GROMACS .gro file of C-alpha atoms in nm:
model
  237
    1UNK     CA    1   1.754   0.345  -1.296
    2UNK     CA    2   1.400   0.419  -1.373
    3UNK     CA    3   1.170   0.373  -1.037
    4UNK     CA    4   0.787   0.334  -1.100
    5UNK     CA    5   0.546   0.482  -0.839
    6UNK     CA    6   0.421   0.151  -0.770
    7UNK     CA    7   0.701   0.028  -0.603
    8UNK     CA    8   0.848   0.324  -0.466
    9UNK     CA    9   0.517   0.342  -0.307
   10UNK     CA   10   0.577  -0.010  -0.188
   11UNK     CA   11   0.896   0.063  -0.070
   12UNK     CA   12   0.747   0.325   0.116
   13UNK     CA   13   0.479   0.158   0.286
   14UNK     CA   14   0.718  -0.122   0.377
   15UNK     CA   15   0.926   0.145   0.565
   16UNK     CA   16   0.650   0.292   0.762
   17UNK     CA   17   0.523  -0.084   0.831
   18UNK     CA   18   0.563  -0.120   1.232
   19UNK     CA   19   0.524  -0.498   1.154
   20UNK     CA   20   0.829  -0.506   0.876
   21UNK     CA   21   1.153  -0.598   0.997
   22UNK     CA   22   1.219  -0.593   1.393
   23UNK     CA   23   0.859  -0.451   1.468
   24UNK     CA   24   0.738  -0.792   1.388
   25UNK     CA   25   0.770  -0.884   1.726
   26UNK     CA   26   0.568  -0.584   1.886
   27UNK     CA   27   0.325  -0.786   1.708
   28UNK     CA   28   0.337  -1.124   1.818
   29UNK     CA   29   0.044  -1.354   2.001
   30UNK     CA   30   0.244  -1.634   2.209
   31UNK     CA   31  -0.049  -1.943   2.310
   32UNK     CA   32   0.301  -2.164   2.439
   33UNK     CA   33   0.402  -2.138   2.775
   34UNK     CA   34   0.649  -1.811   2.811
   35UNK     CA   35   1.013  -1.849   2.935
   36UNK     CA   36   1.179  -1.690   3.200
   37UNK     CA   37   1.366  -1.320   3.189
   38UNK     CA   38   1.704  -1.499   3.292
   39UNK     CA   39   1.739  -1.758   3.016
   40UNK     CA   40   1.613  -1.496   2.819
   41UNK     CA   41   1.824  -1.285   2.876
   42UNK     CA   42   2.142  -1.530   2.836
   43UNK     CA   43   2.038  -1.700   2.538
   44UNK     CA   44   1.963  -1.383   2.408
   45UNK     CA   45   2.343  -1.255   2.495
   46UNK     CA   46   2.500  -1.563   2.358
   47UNK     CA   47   2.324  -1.544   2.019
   48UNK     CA   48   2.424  -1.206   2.038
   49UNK     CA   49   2.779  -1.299   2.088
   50UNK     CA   50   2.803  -1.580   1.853
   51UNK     CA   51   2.620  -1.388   1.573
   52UNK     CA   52   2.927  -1.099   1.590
   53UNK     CA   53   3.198  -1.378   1.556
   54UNK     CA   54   2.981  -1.541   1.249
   55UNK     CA   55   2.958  -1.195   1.059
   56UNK     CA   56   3.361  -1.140   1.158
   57UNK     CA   57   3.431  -1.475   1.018
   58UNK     CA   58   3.191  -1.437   0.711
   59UNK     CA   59   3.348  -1.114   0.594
   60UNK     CA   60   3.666  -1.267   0.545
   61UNK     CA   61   3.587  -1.611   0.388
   62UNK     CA   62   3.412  -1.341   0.168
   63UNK     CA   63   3.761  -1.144   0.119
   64UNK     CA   64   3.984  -1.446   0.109
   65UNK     CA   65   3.757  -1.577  -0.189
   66UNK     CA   66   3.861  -1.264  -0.363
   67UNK     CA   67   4.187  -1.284  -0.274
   68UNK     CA   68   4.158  -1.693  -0.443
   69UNK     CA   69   4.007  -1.539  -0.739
   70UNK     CA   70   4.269  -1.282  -0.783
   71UNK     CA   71   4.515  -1.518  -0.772
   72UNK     CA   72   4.308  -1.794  -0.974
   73UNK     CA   73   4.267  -1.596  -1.283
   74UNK     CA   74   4.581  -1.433  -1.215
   75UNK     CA   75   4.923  -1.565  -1.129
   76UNK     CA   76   4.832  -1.918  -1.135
   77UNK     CA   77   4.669  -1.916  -1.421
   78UNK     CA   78   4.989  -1.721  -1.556
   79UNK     CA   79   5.245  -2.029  -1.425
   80UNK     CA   80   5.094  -2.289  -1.534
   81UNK     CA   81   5.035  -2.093  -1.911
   82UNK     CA   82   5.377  -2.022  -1.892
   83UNK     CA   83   5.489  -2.394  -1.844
   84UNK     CA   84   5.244  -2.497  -2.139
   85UNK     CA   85   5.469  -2.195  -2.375
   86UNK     CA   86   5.799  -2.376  -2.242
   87UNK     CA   87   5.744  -2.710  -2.302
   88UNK     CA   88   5.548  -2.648  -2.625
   89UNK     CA   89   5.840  -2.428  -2.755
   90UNK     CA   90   6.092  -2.721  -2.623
   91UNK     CA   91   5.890  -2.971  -2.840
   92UNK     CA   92   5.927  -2.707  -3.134
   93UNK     CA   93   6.361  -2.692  -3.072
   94UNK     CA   94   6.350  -3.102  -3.065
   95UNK     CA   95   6.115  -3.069  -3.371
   96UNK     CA   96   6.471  -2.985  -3.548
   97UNK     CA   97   6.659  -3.286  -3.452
   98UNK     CA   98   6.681  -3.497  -3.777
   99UNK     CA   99   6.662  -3.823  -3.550
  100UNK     CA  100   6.354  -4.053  -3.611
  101UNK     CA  101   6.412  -4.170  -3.232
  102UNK     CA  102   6.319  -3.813  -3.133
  103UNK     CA  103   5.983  -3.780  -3.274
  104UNK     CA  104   5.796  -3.971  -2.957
  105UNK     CA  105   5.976  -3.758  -2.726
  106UNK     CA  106   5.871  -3.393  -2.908
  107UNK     CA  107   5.494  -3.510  -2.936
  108UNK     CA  108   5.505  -3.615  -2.557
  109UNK     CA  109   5.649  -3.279  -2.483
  110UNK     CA  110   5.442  -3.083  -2.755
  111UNK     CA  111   5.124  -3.258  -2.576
  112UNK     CA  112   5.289  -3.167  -2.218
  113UNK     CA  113   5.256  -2.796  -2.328
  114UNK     CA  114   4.931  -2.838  -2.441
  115UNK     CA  115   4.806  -3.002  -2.111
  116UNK     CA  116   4.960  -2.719  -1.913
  117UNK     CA  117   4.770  -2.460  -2.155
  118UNK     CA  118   4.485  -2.607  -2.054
  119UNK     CA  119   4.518  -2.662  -1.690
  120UNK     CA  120   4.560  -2.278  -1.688
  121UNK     CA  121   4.246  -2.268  -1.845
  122UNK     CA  122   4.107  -2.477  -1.546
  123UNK     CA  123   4.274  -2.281  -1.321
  124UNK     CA  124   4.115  -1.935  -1.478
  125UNK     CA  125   3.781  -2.131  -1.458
  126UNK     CA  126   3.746  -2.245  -1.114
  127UNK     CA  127   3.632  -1.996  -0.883
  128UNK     CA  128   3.297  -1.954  -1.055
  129UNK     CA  129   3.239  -2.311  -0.946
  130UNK     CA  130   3.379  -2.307  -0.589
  131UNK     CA  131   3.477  -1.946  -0.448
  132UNK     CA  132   3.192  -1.740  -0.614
  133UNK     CA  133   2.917  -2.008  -0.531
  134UNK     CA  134   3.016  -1.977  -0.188
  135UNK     CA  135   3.045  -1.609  -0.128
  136UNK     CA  136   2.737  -1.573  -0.288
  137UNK     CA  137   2.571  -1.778  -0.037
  138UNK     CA  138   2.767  -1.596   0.257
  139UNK     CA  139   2.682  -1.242   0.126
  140UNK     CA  140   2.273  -1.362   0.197
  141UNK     CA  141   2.413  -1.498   0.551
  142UNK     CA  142   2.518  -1.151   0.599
  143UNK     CA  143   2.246  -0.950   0.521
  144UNK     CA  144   2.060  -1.172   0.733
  145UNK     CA  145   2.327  -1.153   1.039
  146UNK     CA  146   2.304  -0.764   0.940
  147UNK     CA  147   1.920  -0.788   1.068
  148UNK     CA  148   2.034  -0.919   1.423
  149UNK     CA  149   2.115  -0.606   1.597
  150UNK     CA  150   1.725  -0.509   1.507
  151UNK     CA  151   1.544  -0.821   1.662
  152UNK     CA  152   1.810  -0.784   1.948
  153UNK     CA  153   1.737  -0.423   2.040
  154UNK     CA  154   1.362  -0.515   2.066
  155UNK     CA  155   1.423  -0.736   2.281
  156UNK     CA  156   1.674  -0.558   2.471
  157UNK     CA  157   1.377  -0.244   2.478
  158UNK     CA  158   1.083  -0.454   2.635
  159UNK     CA  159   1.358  -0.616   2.921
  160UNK     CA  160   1.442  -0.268   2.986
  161UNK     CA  161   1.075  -0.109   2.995
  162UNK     CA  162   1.042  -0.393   3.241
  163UNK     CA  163   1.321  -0.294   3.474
  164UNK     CA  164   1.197   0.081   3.411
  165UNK     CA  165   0.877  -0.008   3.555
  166UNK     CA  166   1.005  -0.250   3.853
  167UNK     CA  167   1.204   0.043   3.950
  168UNK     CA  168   0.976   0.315   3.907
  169UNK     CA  169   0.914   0.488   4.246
  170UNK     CA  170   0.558   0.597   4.369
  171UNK     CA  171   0.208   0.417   4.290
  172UNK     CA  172   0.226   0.134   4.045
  173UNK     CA  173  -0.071  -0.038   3.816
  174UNK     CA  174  -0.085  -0.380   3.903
  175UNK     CA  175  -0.248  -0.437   3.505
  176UNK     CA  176  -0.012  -0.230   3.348
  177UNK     CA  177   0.276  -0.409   3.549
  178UNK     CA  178   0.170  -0.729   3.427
  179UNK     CA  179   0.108  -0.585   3.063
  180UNK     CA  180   0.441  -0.500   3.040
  181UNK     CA  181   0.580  -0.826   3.201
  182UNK     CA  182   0.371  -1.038   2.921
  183UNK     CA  183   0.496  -0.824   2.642
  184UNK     CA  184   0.840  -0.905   2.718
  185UNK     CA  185   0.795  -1.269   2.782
  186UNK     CA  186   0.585  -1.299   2.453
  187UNK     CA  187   0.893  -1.090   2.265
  188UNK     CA  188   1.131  -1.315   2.417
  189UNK     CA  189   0.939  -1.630   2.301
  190UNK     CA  190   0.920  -1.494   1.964
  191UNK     CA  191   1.282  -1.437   1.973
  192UNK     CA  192   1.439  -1.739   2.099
  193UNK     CA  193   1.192  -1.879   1.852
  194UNK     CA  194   1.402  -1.755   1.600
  195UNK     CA  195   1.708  -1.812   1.715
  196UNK     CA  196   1.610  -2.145   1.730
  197UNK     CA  197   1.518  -2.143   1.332
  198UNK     CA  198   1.804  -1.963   1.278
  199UNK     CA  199   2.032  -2.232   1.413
  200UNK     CA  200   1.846  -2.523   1.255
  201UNK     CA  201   1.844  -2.398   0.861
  202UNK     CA  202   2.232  -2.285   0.943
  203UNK     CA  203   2.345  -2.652   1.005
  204UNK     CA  204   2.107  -2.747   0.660
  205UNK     CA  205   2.255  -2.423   0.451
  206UNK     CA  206   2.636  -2.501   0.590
  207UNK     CA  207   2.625  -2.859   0.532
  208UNK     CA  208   2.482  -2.791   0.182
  209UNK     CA  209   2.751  -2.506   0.131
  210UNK     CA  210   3.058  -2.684   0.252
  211UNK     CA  211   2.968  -3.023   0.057
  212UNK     CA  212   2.933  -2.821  -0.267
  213UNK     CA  213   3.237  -2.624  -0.181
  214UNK     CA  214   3.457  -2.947  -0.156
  215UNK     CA  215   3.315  -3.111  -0.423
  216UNK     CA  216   3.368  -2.843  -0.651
  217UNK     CA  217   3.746  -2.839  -0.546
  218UNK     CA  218   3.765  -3.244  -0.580
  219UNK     CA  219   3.624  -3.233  -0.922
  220UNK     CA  220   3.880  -2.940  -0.989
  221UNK     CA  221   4.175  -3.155  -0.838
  222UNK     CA  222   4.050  -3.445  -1.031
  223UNK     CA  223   4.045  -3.287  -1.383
  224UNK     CA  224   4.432  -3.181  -1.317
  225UNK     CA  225   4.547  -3.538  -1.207
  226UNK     CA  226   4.352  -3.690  -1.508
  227UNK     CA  227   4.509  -3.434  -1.764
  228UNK     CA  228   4.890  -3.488  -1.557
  229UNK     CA  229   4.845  -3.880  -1.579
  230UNK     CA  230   4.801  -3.828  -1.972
  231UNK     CA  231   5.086  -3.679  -2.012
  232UNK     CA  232   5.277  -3.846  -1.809
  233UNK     CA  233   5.120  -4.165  -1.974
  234UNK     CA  234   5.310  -4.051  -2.314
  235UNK     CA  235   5.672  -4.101  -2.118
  236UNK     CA  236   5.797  -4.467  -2.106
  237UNK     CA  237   5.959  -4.552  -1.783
   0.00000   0.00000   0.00000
């Protein structure tokens, strides 16, 4: 792929940004009252925590939709095409029978064959509708989960220069002391801040993901029971 110099200088300059990515939060200017180091320090821990289980979890919805696809386009699709061949070569063999009785019974099981042709067809169709939408919208949960570790070791750096100092034998500078302490307080404020935002768009982005997930499979379910009930519709009890 051709790159212009434009954006690899772009690219460049991004990477040598202090403010891009985790140095944001050397950055920050906090006006709202600071929190303490010890909820700090345990919300920061928990988020930690929950964001590992979240990227486990993520990475194998992600696999198992591959694993659905596989088996979508694949051996499922395969069955049911294989039950429309049967049934539509079964309405061919009772094609022969001479019998003017017969002839409802071979189109009802010529058109069985043909519904079963196309629910494999459905079948081969559905994961680009429920399975790939959603791991789509997991793989960007990802790359943003894949950030964490970043924003995390920030913080985890000004706690520590904090300690570092606290502990530091001989003479100490009362302004640099307190430097340091407001750093960290104005890091963690900026951080909890976004864990905070973090938590709030994941209830919007799930609830939007899991109601287009099940809708998708609904409408999927739905066009299978409509196309069965024909069928079955052409068989008089």
């Amino acid at each position: 792929a051709v790159v212009s110099t434009q954006s690899t200088g772009g690219k460049r300059k991004a990477e040598s940004d202090k403010t891009s990515r985790s140095g944001f939060f050397l950055t920050v200017q906090c006006d709202a009252p600071l929190p303490d180091g010890l909820r700090s320090e345990r919300e920061v821990a928990s988020f930690s925590g929950f964001t590992k289980k979240m990227e486990s979890n993520l990475d194998k919805v992600v696999r198992h939709n591959d694993d659905y696809f596989h088996k979508m386009v694949g051996p499922l699709k395969q069955m049911y095409g294989k039950y429309g061949s049967l049934f539509k070569e079964l309405g061919e063999v009772f094609e022969t029978c001479p019998l003017p009785q017969s002839k409802s019974l071979t189109s009802a099981v010529m058109s069985t064959g043909k519904t079963y042709s196309e629910i494999a067809d459905v079948y081969e169709a559905q994961p680009q509708y429920d399975a790939h939408v959603l791991s789509e919208n997991v793989r960007e949960y990802l790359g943003m989960l894949g950030s964490v570790p970043d924003m995390l070791h920030v913080h985890k750096g000004a706690s520590q220069k904090v300690k570092d100092y606290t502990n530091r034998d001989g003479e100490k500078d009362a302004e640099e002391e307190q430097n340091i302490a407001l750093r960290y307080s104005t890091i963690s404020a900026a951080v909890l801040a976004e864990i905070t935002h973090f938590h709030k768009q994941r209830n919007v982005d799930f609830n939007a993901m899991m109601r287009q997930f099940l809708s998708s499979q609904l409408d999927f379910h739905k066009t299978i029971c409509t196309k069965l009930q024909a069928a079955l519709a052409q068989y008089p009890e």
